[in-house]
PDB file of C-alpha atoms and ligand atoms in Angstrom:
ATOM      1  CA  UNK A   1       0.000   0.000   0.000  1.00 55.00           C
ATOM      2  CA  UNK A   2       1.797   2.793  -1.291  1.00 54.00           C
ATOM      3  CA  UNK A   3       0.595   6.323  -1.369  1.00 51.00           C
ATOM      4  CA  UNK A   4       2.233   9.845  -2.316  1.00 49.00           C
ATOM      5  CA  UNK A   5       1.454  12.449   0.411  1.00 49.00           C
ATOM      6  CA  UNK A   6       3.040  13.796   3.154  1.00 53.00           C
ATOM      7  CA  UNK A   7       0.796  12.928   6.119  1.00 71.00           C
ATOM      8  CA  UNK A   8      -2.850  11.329   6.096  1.00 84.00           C
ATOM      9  CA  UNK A   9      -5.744  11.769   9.100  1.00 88.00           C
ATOM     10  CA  UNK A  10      -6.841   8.680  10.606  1.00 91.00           C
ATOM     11  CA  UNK A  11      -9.700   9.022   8.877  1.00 93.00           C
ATOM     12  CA  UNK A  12      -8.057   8.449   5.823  1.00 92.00           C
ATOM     13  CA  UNK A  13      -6.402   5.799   7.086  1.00 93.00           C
ATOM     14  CA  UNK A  14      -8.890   3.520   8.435  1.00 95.00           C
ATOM     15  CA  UNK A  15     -10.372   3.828   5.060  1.00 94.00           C
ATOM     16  CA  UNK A  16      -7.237   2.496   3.435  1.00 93.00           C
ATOM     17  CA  UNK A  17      -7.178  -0.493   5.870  1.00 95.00           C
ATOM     18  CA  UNK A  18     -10.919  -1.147   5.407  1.00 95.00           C
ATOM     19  CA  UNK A  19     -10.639  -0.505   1.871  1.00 92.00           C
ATOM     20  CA  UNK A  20      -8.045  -3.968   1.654  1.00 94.00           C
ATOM     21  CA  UNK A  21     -10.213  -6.901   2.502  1.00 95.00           C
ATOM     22  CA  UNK A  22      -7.223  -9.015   3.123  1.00 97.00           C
ATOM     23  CA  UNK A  23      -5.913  -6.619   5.422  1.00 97.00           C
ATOM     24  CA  UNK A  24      -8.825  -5.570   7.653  1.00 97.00           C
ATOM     25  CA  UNK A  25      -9.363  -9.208   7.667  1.00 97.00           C
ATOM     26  CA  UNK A  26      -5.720  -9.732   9.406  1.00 97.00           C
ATOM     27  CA  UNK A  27      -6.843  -7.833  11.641  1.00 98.00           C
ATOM     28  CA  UNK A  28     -10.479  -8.813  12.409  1.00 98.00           C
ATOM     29  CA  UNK A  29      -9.473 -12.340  12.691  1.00 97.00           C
ATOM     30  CA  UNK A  30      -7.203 -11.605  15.436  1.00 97.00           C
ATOM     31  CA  UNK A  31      -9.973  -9.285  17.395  1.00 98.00           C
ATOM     32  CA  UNK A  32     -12.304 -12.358  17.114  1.00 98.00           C
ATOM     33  CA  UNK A  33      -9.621 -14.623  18.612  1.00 98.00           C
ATOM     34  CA  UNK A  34      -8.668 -12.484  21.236  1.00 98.00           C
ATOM     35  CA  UNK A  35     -11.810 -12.705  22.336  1.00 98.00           C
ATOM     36  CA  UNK A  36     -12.851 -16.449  21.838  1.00 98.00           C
ATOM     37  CA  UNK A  37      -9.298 -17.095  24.027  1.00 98.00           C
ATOM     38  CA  UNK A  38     -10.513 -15.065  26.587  1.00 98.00           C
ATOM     39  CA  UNK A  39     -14.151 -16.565  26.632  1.00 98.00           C
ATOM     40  CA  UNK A  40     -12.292 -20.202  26.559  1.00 98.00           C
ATOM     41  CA  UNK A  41     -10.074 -19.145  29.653  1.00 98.00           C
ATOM     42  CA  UNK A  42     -13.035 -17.825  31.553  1.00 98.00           C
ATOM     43  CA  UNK A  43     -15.051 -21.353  31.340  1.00 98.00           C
ATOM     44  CA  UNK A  44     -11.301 -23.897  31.278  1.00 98.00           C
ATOM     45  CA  UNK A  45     -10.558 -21.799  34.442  1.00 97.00           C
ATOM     46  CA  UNK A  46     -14.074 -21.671  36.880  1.00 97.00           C
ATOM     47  CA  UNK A  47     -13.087 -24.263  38.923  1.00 96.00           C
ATOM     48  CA  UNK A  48      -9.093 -23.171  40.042  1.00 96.00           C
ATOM     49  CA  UNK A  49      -8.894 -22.007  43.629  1.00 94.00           C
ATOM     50  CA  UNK A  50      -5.257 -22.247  44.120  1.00 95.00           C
ATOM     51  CA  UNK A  51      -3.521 -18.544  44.272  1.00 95.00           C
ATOM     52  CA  UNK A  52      -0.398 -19.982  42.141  1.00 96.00           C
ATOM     53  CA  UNK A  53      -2.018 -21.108  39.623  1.00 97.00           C
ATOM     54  CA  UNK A  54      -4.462 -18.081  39.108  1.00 97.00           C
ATOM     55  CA  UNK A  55      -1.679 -16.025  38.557  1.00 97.00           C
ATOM     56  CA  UNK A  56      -0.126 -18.285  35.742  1.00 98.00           C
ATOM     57  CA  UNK A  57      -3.743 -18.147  34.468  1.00 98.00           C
ATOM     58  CA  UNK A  58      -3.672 -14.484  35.268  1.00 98.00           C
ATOM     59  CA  UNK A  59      -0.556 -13.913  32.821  1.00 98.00           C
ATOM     60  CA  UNK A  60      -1.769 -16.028  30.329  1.00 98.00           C
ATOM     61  CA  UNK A  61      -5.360 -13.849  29.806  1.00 98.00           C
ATOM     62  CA  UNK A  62      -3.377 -10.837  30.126  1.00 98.00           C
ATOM     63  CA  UNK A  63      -1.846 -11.608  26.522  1.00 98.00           C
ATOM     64  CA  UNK A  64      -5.387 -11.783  24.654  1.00 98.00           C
ATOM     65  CA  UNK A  65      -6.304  -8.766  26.818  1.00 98.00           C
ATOM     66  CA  UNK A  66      -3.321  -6.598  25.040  1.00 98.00           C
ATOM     67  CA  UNK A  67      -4.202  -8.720  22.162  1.00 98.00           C
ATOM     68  CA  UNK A  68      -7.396  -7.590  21.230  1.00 98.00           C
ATOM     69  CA  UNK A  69      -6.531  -4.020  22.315  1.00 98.00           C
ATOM     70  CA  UNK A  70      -3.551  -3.854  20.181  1.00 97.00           C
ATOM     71  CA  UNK A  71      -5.391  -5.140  16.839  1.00 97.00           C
ATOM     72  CA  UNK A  72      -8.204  -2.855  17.535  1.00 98.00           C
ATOM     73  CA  UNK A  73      -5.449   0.005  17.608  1.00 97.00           C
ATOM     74  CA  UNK A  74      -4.276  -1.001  14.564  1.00 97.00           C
ATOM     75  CA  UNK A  75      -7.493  -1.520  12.417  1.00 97.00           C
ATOM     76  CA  UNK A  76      -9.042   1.612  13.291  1.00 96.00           C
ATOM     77  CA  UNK A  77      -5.295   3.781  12.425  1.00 95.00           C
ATOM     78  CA  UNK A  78      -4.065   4.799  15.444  1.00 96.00           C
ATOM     79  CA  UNK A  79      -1.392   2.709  15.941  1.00 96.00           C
ATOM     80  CA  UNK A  80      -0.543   3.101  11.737  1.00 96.00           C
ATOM     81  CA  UNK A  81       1.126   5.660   9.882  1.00 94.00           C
ATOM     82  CA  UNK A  82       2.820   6.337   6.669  1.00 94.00           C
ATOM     83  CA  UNK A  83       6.231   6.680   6.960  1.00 95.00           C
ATOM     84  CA  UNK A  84       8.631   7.554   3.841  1.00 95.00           C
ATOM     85  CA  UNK A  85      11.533   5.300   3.750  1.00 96.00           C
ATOM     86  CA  UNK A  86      15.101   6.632   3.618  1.00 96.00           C
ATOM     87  CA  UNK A  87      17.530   6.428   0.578  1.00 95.00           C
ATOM     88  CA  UNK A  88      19.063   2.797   0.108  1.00 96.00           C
ATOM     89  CA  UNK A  89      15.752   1.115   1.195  1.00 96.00           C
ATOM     90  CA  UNK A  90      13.669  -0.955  -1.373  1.00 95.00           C
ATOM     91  CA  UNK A  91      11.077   1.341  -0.861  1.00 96.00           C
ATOM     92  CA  UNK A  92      13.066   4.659  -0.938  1.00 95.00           C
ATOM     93  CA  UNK A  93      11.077   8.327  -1.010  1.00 92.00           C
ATOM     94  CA  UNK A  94       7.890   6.015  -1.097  1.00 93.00           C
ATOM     95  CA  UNK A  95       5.270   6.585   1.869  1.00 93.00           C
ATOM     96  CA  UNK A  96       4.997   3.302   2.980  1.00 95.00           C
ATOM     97  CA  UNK A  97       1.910   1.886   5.898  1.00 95.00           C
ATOM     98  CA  UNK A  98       3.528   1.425   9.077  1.00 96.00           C
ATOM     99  CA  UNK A  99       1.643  -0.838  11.483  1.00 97.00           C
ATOM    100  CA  UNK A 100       4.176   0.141  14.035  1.00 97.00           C
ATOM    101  CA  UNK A 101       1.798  -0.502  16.758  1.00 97.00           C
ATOM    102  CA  UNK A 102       2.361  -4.018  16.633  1.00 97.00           C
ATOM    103  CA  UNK A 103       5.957  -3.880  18.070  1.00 97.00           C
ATOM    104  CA  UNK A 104       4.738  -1.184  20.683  1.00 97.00           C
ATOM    105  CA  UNK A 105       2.014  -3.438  22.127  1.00 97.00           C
ATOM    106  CA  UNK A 106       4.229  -6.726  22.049  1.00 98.00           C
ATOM    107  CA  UNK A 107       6.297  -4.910  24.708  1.00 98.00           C
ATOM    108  CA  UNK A 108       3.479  -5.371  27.011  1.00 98.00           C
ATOM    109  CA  UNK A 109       2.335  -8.962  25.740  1.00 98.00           C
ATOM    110  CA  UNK A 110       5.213 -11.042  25.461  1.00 98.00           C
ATOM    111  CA  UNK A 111       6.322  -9.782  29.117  1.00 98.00           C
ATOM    112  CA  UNK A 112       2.736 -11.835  29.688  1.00 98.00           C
ATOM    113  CA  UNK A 113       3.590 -15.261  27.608  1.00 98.00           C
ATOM    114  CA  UNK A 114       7.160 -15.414  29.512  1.00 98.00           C
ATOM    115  CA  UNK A 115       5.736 -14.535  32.981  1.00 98.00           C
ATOM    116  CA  UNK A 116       3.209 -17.721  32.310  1.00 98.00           C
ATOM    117  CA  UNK A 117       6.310 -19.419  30.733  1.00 98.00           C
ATOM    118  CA  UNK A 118       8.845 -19.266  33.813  1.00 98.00           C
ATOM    119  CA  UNK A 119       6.400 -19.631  36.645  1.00 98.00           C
ATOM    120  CA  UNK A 120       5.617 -23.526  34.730  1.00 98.00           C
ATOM    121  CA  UNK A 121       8.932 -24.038  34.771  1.00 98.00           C
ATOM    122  CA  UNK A 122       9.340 -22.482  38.906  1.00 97.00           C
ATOM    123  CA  UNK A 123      11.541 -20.614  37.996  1.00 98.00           C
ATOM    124  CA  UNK A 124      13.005 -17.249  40.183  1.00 97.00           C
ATOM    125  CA  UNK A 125      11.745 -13.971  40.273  1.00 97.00           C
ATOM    126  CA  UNK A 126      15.349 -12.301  38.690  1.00 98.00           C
ATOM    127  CA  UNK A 127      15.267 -14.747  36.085  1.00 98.00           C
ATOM    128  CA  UNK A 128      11.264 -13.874  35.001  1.00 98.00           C
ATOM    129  CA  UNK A 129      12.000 -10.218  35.408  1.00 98.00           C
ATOM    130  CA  UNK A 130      15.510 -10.775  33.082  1.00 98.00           C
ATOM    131  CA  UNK A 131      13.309 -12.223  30.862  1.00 98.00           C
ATOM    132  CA  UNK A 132      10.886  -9.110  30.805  1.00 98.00           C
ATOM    133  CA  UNK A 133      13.237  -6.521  31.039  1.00 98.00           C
ATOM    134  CA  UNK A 134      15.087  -8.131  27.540  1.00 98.00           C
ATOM    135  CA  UNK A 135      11.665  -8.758  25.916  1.00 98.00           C
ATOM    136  CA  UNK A 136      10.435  -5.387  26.304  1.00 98.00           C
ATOM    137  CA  UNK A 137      13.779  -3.947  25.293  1.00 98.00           C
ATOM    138  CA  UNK A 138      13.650  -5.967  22.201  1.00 98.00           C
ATOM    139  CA  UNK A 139      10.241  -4.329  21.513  1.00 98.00           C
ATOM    140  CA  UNK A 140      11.113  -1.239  22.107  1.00 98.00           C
ATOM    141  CA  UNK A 141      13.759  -1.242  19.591  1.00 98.00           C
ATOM    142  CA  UNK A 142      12.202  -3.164  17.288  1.00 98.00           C
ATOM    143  CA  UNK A 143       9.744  -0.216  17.147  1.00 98.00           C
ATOM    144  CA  UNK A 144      12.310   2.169  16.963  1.00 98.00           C
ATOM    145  CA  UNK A 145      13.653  -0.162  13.538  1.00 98.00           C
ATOM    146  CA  UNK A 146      10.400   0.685  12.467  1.00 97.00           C
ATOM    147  CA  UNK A 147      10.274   3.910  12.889  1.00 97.00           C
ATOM    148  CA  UNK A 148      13.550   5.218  12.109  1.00 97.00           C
ATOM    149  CA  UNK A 149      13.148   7.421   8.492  1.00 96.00           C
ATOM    150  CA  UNK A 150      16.363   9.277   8.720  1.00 96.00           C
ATOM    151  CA  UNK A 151      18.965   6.182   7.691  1.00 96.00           C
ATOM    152  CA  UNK A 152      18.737   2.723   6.566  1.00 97.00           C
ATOM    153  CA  UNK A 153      21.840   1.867   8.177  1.00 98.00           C
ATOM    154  CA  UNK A 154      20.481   2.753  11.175  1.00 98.00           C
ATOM    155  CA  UNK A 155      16.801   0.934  10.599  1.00 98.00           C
ATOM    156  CA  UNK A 156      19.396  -2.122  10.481  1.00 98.00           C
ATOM    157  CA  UNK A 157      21.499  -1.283  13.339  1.00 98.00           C
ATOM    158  CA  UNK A 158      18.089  -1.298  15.901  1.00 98.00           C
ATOM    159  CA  UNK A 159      16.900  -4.400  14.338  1.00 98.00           C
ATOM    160  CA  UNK A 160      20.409  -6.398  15.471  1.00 98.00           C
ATOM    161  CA  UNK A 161      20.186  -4.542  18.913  1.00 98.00           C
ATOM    162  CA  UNK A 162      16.751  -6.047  19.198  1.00 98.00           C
ATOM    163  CA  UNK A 163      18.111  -9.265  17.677  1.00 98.00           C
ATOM    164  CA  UNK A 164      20.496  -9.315  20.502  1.00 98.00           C
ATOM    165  CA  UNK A 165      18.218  -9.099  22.981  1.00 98.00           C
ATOM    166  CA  UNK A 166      16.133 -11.436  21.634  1.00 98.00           C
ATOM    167  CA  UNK A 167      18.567 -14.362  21.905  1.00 98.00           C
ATOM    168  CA  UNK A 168      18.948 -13.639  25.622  1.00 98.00           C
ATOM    169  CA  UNK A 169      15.341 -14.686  25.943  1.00 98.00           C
ATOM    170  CA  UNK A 170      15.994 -17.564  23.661  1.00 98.00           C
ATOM    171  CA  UNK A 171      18.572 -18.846  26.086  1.00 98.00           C
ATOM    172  CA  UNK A 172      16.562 -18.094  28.912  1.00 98.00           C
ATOM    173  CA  UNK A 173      13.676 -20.545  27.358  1.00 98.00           C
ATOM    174  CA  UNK A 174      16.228 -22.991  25.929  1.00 98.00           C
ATOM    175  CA  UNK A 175      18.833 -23.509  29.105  1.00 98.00           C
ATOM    176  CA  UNK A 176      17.553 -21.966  32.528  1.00 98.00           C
ATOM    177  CA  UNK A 177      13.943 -22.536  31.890  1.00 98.00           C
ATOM    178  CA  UNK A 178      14.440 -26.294  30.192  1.00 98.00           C
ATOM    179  CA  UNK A 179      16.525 -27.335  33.064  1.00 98.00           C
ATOM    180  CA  UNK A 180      14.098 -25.843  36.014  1.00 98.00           C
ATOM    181  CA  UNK A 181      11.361 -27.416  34.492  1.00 98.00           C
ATOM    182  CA  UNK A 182      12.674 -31.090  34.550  1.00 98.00           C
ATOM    183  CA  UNK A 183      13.376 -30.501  38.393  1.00 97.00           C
ATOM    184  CA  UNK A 184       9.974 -28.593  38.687  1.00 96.00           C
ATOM    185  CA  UNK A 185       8.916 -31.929  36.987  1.00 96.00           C
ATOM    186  CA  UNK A 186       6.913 -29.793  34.289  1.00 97.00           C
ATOM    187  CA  UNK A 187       8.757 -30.969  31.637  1.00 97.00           C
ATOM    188  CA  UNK A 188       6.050 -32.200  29.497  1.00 97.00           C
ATOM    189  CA  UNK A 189       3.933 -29.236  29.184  1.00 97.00           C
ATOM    190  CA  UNK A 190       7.350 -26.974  29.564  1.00 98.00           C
ATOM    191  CA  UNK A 191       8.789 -28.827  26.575  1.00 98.00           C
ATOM    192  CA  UNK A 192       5.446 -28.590  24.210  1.00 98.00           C
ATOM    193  CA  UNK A 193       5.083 -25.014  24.803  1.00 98.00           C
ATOM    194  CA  UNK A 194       9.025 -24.607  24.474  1.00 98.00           C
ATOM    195  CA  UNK A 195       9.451 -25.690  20.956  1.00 98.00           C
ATOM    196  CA  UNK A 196       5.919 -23.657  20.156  1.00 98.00           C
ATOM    197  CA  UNK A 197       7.326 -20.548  21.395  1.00 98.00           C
ATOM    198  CA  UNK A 198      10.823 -20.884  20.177  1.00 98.00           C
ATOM    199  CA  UNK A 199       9.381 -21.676  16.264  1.00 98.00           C
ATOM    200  CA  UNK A 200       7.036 -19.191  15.882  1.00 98.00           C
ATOM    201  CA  UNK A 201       9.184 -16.317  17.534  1.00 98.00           C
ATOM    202  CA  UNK A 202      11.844 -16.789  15.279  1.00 98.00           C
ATOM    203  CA  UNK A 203       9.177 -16.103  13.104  1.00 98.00           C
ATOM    204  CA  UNK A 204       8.464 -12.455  13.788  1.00 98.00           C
ATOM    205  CA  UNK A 205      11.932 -10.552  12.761  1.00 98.00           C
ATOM    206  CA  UNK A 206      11.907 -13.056   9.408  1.00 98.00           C
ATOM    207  CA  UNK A 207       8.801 -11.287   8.625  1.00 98.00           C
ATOM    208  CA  UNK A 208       9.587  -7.913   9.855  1.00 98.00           C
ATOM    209  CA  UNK A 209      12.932  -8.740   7.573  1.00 98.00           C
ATOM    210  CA  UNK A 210      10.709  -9.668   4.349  1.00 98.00           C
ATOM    211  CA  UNK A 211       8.474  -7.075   4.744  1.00 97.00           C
ATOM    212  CA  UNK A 212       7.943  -3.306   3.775  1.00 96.00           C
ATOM    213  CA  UNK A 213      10.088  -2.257   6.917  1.00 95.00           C
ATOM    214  CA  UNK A 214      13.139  -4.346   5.823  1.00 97.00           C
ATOM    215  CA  UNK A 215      13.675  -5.576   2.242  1.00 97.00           C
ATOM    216  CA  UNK A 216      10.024  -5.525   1.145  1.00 96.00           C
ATOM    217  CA  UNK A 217      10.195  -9.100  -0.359  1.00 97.00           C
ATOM    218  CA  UNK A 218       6.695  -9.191   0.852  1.00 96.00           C
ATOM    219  CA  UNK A 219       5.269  -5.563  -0.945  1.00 93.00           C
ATOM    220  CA  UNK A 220       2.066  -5.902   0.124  1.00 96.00           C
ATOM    221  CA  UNK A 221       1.245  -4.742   4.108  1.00 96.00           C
ATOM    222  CA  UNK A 222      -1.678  -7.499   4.430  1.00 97.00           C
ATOM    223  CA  UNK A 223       0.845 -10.372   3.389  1.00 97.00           C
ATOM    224  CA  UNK A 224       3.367  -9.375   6.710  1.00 97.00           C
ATOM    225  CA  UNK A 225      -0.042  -8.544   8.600  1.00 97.00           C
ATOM    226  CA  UNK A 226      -1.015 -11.602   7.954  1.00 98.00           C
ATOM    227  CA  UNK A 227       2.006 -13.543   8.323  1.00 98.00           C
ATOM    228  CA  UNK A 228       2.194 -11.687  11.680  1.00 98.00           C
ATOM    229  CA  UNK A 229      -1.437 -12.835  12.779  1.00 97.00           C
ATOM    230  CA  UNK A 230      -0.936 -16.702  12.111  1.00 97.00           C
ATOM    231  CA  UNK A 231       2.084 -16.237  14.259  1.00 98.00           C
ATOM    232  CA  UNK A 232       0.116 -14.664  16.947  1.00 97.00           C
ATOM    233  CA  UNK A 233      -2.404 -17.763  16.587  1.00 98.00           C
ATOM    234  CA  UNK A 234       0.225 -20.290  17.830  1.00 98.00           C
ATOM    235  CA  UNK A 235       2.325 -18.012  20.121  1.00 98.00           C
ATOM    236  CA  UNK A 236      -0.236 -16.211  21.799  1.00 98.00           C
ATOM    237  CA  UNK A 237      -3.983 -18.116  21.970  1.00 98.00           C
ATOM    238  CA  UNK A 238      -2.437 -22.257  21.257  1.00 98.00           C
ATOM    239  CA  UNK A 239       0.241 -21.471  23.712  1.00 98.00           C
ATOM    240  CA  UNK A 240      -2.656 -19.464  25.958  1.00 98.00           C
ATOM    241  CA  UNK A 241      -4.985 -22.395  25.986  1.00 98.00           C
ATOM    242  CA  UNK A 242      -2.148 -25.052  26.519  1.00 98.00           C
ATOM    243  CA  UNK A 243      -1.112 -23.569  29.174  1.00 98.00           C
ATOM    244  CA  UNK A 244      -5.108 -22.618  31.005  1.00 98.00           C
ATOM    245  CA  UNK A 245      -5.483 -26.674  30.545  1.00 98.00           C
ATOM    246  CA  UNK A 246      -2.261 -27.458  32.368  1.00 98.00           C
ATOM    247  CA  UNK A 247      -2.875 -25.062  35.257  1.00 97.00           C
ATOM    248  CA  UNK A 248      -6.698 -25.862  35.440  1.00 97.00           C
ATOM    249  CA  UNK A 249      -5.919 -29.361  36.164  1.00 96.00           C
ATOM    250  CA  UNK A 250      -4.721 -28.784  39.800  1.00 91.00           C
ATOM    251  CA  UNK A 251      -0.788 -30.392  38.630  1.00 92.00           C
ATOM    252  CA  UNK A 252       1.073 -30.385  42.128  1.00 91.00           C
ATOM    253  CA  UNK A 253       4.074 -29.109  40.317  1.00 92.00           C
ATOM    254  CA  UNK A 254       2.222 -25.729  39.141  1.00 93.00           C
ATOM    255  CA  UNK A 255      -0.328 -25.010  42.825  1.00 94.00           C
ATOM    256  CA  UNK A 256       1.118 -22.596  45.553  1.00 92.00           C
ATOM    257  CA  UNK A 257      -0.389 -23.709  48.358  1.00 84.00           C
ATOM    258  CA  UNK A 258      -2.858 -22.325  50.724  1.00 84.00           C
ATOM    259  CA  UNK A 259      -0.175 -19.764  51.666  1.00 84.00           C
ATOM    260  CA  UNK A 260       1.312 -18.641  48.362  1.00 87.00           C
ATOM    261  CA  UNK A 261       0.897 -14.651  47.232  1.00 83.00           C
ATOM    262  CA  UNK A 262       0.127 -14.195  50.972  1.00 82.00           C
ATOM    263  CA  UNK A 263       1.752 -11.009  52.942  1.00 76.00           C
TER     264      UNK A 263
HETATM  265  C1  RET B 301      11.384  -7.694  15.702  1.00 75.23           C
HETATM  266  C2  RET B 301      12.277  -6.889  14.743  1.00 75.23           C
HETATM  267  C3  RET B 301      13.642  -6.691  15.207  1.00 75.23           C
HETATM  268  C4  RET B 301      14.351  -7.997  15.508  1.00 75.23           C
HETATM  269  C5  RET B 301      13.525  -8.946  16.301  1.00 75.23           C
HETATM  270  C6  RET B 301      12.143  -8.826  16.400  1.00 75.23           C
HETATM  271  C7  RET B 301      11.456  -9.859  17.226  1.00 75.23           C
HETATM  272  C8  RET B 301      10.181  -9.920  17.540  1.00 75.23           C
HETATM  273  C9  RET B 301       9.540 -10.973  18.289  1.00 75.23           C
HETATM  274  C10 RET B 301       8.219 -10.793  18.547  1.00 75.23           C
HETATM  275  C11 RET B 301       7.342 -11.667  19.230  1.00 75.23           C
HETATM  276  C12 RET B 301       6.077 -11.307  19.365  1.00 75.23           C
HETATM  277  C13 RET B 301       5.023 -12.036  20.003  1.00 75.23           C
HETATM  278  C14 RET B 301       3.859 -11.360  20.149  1.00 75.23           C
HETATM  279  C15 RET B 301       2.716 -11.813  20.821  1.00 75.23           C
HETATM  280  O1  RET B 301       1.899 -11.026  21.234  1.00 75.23           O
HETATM  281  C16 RET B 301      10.814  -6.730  16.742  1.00 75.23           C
HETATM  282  C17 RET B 301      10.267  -8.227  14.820  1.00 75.23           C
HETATM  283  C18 RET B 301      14.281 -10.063  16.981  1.00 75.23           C
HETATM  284  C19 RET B 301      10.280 -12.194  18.724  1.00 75.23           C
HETATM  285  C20 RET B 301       5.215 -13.410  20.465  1.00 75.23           C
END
């Protein structure tokens, strides 16, 4: 979606993203399964009493609860602008749609999916909050990637900061977490949602790198968008109702006790 002019209302540009079916429809989809995840967790989740395990299941809704805010931001233009790409990118001196919302709101809902993630595996507080702290940071510059229109070299040089701190996480998952797990004795639902969340978040900066806001092998916006939603399928609302049907069976290795969260 390409357009010559300097700057457009959001008027104009929820019109562009209604006017592409296959875009709104990225978007929509993700909306609707926001809010089927949340309905499932509500009903999977009646019955838990223990104060441990409502918290995992706490985390876990939290991600569809960003979700669904964060697509809504982005379908009605708030979270989208046109941006005009610097000299030496594919799309150089175009205005190009920037659905830069996405990496903004990520910062809030992957802290979500590894707060669920290390409490399964009992892990400690420093090592959850590590995990945060670098997930965050690699959203925040991700965004920055994104919106960065004076160089391309510099576009570049955020996404391999972010790239960096994304391979702290992915050691995190792969070595601390994978070990606590097996003595947490959580392996099997630890190792399912391990390889889940390690495939489909290696995912997101392939995309971001075929897309309009790296090398625009992709030149359509709905074909990242919706490369970007089937991600979010598997790493936010598969991974979200895994883990609701884990915790909602009362495991021993997940519960708290009656005085867990108490002060
Ligand atoms: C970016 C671009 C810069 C380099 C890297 C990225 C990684 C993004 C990831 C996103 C995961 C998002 C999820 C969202 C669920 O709500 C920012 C694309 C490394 C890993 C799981």
């Amino acid at each position: 979606m390409l357009l010559n002019m300097d700057s457009l209302t959001q008027t104009e540009v929820f019109a562009d993203i209604l006017g592409s079916e296959l875009l709104a429809g990225s978007l929509l989809i993700n909306i609707a399964l926001a809010g089927l995840t949340l309905l499932a967790i509500v009903y999977l989740a009646r019955d838990v009493e223990d104060t441990r395990s409502k918290a995992i299941i706490l985390s876990a809704m939290l991600i569809s609860v960003v979700s669904i805010s964060s697509y809504t931001g982005l379908l009605s233009g708030v979270t989208v602008s046109y941006l005009e790409m610097p000299a030496g990118h594919a799309l150089a001196g175009e205005e190009v749609m920037s659905m830069w919302g996405r990496y903004l709101t990520w910062a809030f809902s992957t802290p979500f999916i590894l707060i669920a993630l290390g409490m399964l595996a009992r892990s400690d507080k420093v090592t959850i909050g590590t995990s945060v702290a670098f997930t965050i940071a690699m959203n925040v510059t991700g965004l920055a990637a994104a919106l960065t229109t004076s160089s391309v070299v510099l576009r570049w040089f955020w996404y391999v900061l972010s790239s960096v701190f994304f391979l702290v996480i992915v050691y995190i998952i792969l070595n601390t977490w994978t070990k606590e797990a097996e003595e947490a004795g959580t392996s099997d639902i630890f190792g399912k949602l391990k390889i889940l969340t390690i495939i489909t978040w290696f995912g997101y900066p392939v995309v971001w790198f075929l897309g309009v806001e790296g090398m625009a092998y992709l030149p359509e916006v709905w074909m990242s968008s919706w490369a970007y939603s089937l991600l979010d399928v598997v790493a936010k609302y598969v991974v979200t109702i895994l883990i609701v049907q884990y915790v909602a069976k009362g495991h021993d290795a997940v519960t708290g006790g009656d005085d867990y969260g108490s002060v």
